[in-house]
XYZ file of C-alpha atoms in Angstrom:
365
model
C -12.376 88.839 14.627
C -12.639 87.069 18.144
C -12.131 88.904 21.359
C -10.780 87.953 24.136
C -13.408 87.001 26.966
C -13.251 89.558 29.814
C -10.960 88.409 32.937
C -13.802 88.502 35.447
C -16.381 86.116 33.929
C -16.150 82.892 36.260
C -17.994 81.145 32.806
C -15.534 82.179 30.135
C -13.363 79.957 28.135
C -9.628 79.639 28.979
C -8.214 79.865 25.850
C -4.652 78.252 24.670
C -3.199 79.034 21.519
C -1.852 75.669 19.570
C 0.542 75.868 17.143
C 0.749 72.569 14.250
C 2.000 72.240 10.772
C -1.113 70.744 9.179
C -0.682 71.866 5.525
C 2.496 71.485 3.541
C 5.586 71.988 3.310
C 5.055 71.126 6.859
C 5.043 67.608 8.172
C 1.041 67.395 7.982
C 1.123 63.538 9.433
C 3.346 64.980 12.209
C 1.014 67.884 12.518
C -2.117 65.694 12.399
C -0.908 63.416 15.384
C 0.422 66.431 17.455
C -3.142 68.532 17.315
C -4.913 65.099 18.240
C -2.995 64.250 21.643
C -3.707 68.134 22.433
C -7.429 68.190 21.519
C -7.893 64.760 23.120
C -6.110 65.878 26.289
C -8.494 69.357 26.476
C -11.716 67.095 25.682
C -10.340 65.338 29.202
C -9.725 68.194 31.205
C -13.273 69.772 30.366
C -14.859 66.377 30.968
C -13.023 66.718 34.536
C -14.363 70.241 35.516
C -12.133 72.353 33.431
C -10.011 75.100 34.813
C -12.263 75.634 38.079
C -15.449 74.943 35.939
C -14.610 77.027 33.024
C -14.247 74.996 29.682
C -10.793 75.035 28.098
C -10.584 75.718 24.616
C -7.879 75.427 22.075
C -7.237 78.238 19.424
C -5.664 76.381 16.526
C -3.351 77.530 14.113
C -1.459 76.202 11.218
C 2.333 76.819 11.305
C 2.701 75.318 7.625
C 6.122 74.926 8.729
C 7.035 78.600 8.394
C 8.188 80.296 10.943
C 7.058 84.412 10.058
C 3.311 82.186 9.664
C 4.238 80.860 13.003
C 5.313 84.178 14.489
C 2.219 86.229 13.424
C -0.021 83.617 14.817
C 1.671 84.163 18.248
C 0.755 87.573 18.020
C -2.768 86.974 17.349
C -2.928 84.552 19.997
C -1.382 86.935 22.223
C -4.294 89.495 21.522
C -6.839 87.305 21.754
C -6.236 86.562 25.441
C -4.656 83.097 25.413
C -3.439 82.603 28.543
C -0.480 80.018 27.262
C 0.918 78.534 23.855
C 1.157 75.344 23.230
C 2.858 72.663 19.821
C 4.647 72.933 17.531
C 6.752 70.884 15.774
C 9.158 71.842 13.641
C 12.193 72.955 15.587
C 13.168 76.218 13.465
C 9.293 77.575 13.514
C 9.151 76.619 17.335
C 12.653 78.682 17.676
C 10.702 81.450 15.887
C 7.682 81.071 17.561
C 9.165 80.871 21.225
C 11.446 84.274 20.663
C 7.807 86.117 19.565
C 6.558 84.349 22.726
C 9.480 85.750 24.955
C 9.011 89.071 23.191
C 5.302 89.090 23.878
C 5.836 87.658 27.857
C 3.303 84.684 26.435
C 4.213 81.599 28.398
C 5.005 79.045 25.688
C 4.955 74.927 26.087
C 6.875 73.497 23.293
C 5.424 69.653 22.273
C 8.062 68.260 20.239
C 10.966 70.687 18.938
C 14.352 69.280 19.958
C 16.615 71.930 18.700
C 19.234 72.486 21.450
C 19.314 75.719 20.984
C 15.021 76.670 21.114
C 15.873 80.024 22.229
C 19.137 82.143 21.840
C 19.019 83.166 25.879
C 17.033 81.609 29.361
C 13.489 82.457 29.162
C 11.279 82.482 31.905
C 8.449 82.368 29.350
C 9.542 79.239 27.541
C 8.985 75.531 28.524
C 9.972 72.365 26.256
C 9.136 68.460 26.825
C 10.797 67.194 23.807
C 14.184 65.942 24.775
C 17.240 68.360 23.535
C 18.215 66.945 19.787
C 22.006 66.447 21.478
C 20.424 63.885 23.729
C 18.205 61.697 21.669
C 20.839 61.687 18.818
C 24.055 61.169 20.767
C 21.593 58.049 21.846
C 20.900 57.078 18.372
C 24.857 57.333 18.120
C 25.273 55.124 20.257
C 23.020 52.312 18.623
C 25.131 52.565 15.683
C 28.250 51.887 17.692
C 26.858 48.765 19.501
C 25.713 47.434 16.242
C 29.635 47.229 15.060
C 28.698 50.888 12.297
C 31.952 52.813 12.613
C 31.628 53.681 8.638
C 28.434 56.511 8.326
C 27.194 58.322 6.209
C 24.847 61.184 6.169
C 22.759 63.009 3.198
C 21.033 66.145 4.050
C 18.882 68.873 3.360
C 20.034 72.368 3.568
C 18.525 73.266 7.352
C 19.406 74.624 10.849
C 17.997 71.574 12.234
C 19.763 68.996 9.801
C 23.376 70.699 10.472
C 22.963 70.575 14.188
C 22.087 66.694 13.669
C 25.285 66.284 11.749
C 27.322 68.321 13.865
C 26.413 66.198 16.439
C 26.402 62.759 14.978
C 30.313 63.953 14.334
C 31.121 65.168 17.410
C 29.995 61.845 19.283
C 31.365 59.525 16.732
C 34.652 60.479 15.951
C 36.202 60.344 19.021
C 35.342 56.854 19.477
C 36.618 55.614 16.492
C 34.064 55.477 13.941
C 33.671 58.232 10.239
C 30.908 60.716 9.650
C 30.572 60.677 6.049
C 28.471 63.912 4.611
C 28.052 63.091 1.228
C 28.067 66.099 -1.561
C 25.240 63.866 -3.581
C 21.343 65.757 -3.726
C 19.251 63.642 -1.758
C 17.068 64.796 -4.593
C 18.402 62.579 -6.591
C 18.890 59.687 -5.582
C 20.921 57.548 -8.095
C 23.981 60.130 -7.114
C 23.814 58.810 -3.524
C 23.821 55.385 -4.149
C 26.328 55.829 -6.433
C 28.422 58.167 -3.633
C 27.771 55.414 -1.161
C 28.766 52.869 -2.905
C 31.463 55.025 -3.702
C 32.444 54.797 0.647
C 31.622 51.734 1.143
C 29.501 53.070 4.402
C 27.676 49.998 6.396
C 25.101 52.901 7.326
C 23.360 55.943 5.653
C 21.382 58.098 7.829
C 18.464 60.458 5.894
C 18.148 63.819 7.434
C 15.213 64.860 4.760
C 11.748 65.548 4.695
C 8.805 63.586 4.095
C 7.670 62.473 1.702
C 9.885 64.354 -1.012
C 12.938 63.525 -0.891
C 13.338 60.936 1.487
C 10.665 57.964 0.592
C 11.832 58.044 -3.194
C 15.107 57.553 -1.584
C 14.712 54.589 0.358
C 13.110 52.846 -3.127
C 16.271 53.793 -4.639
C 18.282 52.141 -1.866
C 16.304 49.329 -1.350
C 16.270 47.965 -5.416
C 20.577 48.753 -5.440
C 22.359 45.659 -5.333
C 25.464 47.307 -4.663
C 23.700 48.766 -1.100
C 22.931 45.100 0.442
C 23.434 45.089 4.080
C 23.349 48.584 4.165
C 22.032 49.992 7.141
C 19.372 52.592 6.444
C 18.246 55.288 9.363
C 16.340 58.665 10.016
C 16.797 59.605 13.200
C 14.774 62.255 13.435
C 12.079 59.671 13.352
C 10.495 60.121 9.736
C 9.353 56.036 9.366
C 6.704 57.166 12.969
C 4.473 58.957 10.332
C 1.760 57.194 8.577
C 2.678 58.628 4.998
C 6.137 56.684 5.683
C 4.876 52.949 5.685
C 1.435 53.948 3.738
C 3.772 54.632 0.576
C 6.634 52.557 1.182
C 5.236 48.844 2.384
C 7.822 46.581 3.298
C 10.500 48.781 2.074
C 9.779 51.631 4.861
C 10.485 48.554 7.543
C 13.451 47.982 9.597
C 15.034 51.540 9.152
C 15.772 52.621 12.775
C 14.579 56.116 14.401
C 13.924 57.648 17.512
C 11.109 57.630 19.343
C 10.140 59.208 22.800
C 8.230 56.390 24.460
C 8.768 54.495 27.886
C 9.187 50.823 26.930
C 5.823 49.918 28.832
C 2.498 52.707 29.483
C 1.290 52.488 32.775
C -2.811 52.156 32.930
C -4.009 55.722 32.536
C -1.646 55.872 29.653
C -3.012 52.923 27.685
C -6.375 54.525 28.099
C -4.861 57.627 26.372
C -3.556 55.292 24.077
C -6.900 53.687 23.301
C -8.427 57.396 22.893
C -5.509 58.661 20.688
C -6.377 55.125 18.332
C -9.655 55.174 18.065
C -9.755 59.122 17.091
C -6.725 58.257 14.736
C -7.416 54.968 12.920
C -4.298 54.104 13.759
C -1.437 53.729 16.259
C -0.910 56.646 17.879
C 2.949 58.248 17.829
C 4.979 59.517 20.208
C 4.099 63.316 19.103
C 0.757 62.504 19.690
C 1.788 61.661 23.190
C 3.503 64.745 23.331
C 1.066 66.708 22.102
C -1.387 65.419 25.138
C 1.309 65.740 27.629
C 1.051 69.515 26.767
C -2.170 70.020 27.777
C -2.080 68.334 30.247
C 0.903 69.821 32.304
C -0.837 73.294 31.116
C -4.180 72.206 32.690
C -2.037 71.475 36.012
C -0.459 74.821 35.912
C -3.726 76.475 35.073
C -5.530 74.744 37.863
C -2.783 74.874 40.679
C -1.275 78.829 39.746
C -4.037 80.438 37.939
C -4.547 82.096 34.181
C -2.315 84.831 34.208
C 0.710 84.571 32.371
C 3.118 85.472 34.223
C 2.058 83.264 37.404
C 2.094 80.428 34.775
C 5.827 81.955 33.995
C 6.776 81.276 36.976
C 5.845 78.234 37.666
C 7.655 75.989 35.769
C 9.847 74.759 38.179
C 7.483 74.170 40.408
C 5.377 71.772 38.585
C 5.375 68.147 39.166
C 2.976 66.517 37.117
C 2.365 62.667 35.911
C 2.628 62.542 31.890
C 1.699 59.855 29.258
C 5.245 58.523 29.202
C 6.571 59.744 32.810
C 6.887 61.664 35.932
C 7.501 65.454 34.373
C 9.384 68.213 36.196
C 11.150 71.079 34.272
C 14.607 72.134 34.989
C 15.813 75.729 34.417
C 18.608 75.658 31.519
C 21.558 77.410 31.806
C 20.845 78.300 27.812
C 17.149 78.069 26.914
C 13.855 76.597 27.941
C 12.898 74.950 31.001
C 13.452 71.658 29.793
C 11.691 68.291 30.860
C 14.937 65.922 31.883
C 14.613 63.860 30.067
C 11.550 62.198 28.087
C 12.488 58.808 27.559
C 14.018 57.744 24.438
C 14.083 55.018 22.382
C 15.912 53.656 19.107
C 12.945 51.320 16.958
C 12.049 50.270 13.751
C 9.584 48.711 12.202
C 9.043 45.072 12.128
C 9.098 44.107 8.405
C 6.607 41.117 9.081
C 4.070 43.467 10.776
C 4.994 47.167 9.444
C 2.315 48.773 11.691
C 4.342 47.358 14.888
C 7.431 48.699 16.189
C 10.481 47.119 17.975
C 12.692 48.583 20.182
C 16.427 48.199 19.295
C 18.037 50.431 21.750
C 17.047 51.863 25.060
C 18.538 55.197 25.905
């Protein structure tokens, strides 16, 4: 077992525990792209003198998308002397993982969870740059409304994270005229929901599933339905941004709108990023490999302006002012939860269906 490097030698590692679902049931593509923009980020800051000359170093672990996994690895990172936590993806392991954080007064930067609700209470420990899931959908509600959709429908997986979508899909929709649509068919099969939609008559069916079972057999079966022509198809919590999406679907996966949490342009020292986070991908990078290098490097900041103990870093959240990959970023104290990055920028895109590996933006939020 490692131990943690004594406080008082000027050469030891400053350590930050990173948190990634990188074996199923977790999103592994999602999990892949996050752990690159943080390892790429810490290769930068050690190529740039470290923390005050000591090399940073990332302690990985993989969340597999379950969140007592994702709490015991907090508590090994806590005893190995990380001096911050950083990832994550999945929003109910991150809302695990950032009450053990709290618990164990480990100061925790969240990549890409959007649950609103990340923890329960304010926490001085906890820091998110995803955007809250009530802002980027309400967005993605919105798209559907300018596009003339006022018939939805949604088919879901049983989750914490898929009922707060729904809920608030409903809750901005209704009121301005449109139907939310949950329909009782198992996305598991998928010959029930094209037979329920058809069934509605919805212009739109949003999948709130997980990749790649059950959602990509799912779009096959909606694609090859004549009944569902026209239909719009959309995952808003951006499923068609990982690779596995257009790598098993082709031309079907295009044109099926998400969100993403880009800035319609990347200034200069972001396209470099970007041309790191390709070349060590093989592929166009995602946004939560952006976020994922964002993380480190508004830790690095915090670690080089307030220091490497943990509660300094606490408290400096709203203090820190630091230019990201995709923006100026400055954390706001919520009046329930995380300090929270106001706002990421956010996007509705698809992909083009002539060129799969591009994306076009539809809607800016």
């Amino acid at each position: 077992m490692n131990t943690p490097a004594a406080p008082h030698d000027p050469t030891a590692p400053v350590l930050i525990g990173a948190l990634a679902p990188l074996t199923p049931p977790g999103w592994v593509d999602a999990g892949h792209h996050l752990l690159t923009g943080l390892q790429a980020a810490a290769d930068h800051v050690n190529a740039t003198g470290g923390i005050h000359g000591r090399p940073l170093r990332l302690l990985v672990r993989d969340t597999a998308a379950d969140p007592d996994r994702a709490a015991a690895a907090v508590d090994e990172l806590a005893d190995l002397g990380a001096s911050a936590l950083a990832g994550e993806y999945h929003s109910v392991v991150a809302r695990t993982a950032a009450a053990r954080a709290h618990h164990r007064a480990l100061p925790f930067l969240c990549s890409s969870a959007v649950l609103d609700t990340l923890t329960d209470h304010p926490s001085p420990w906890i820091a998110r740059l995803a955007p809250a899931q009530s802002h980027g959908w309400r967005t993605y509600a919105d798209f559907l409304l300018a596009r003339g959709h006022h018939r939805i429908a949604v088919t879901a997986q049983p989750s914490a994270y898929w009922q707060a979508g729904t809920r608030i899909l409903h809750d901005h929709l209704t009121p301005r005229g449109a139907t939310l649509t949950t329909l009782d068919a198992d996305p598991h099969h998928p010959r029930a929901v094209c037979d329920a939609l058809a069934h509605h008559r919805a212009t739109a069916l949003l999948i709130l599933t997980g990749v790649p079972e059950p959602a990509l057999p799912l779009v096959t079966a909606l694609r090859r339905d004549p009944r569902l022509t026209g239909l719009l198809i959309g995952a808003p919590a951006g499923q068609p941004e990982l690779p596995t999406w257009t790598d098993r679907l082709g031309p079907d996966g295009a044109q099926i709108p998400f969100l993403s949490y880009l800035p319609p342009t990347l200034d200069p020292a972001a396209e470099q990023v970007r041309t790191t986070l390709r070349r060590r991908l093989g592929r166009e990078p995602s946004f939560v490999a952006y976020e994922g290098h964002d993380t480190i490097t508004v830790l690095a900041h915090a670690l080089r302006e307030h220091g490497t103990d943990r509660t300094a870093l606490a408290h400096a959240w709203p203090h820190l002012d630091v230019q990201g990959t995709r923006g100026r970023i400055r954390f706001t104290p919520a009046d329930t939860g995380p300090h929270q990055w106001q706002w990421a920028p956010v996007q509705v895109v698809d992909r083009d269906p002539h060129h799969p590996d591009r994306l076009r933006v539809l809607h800016q939020g």
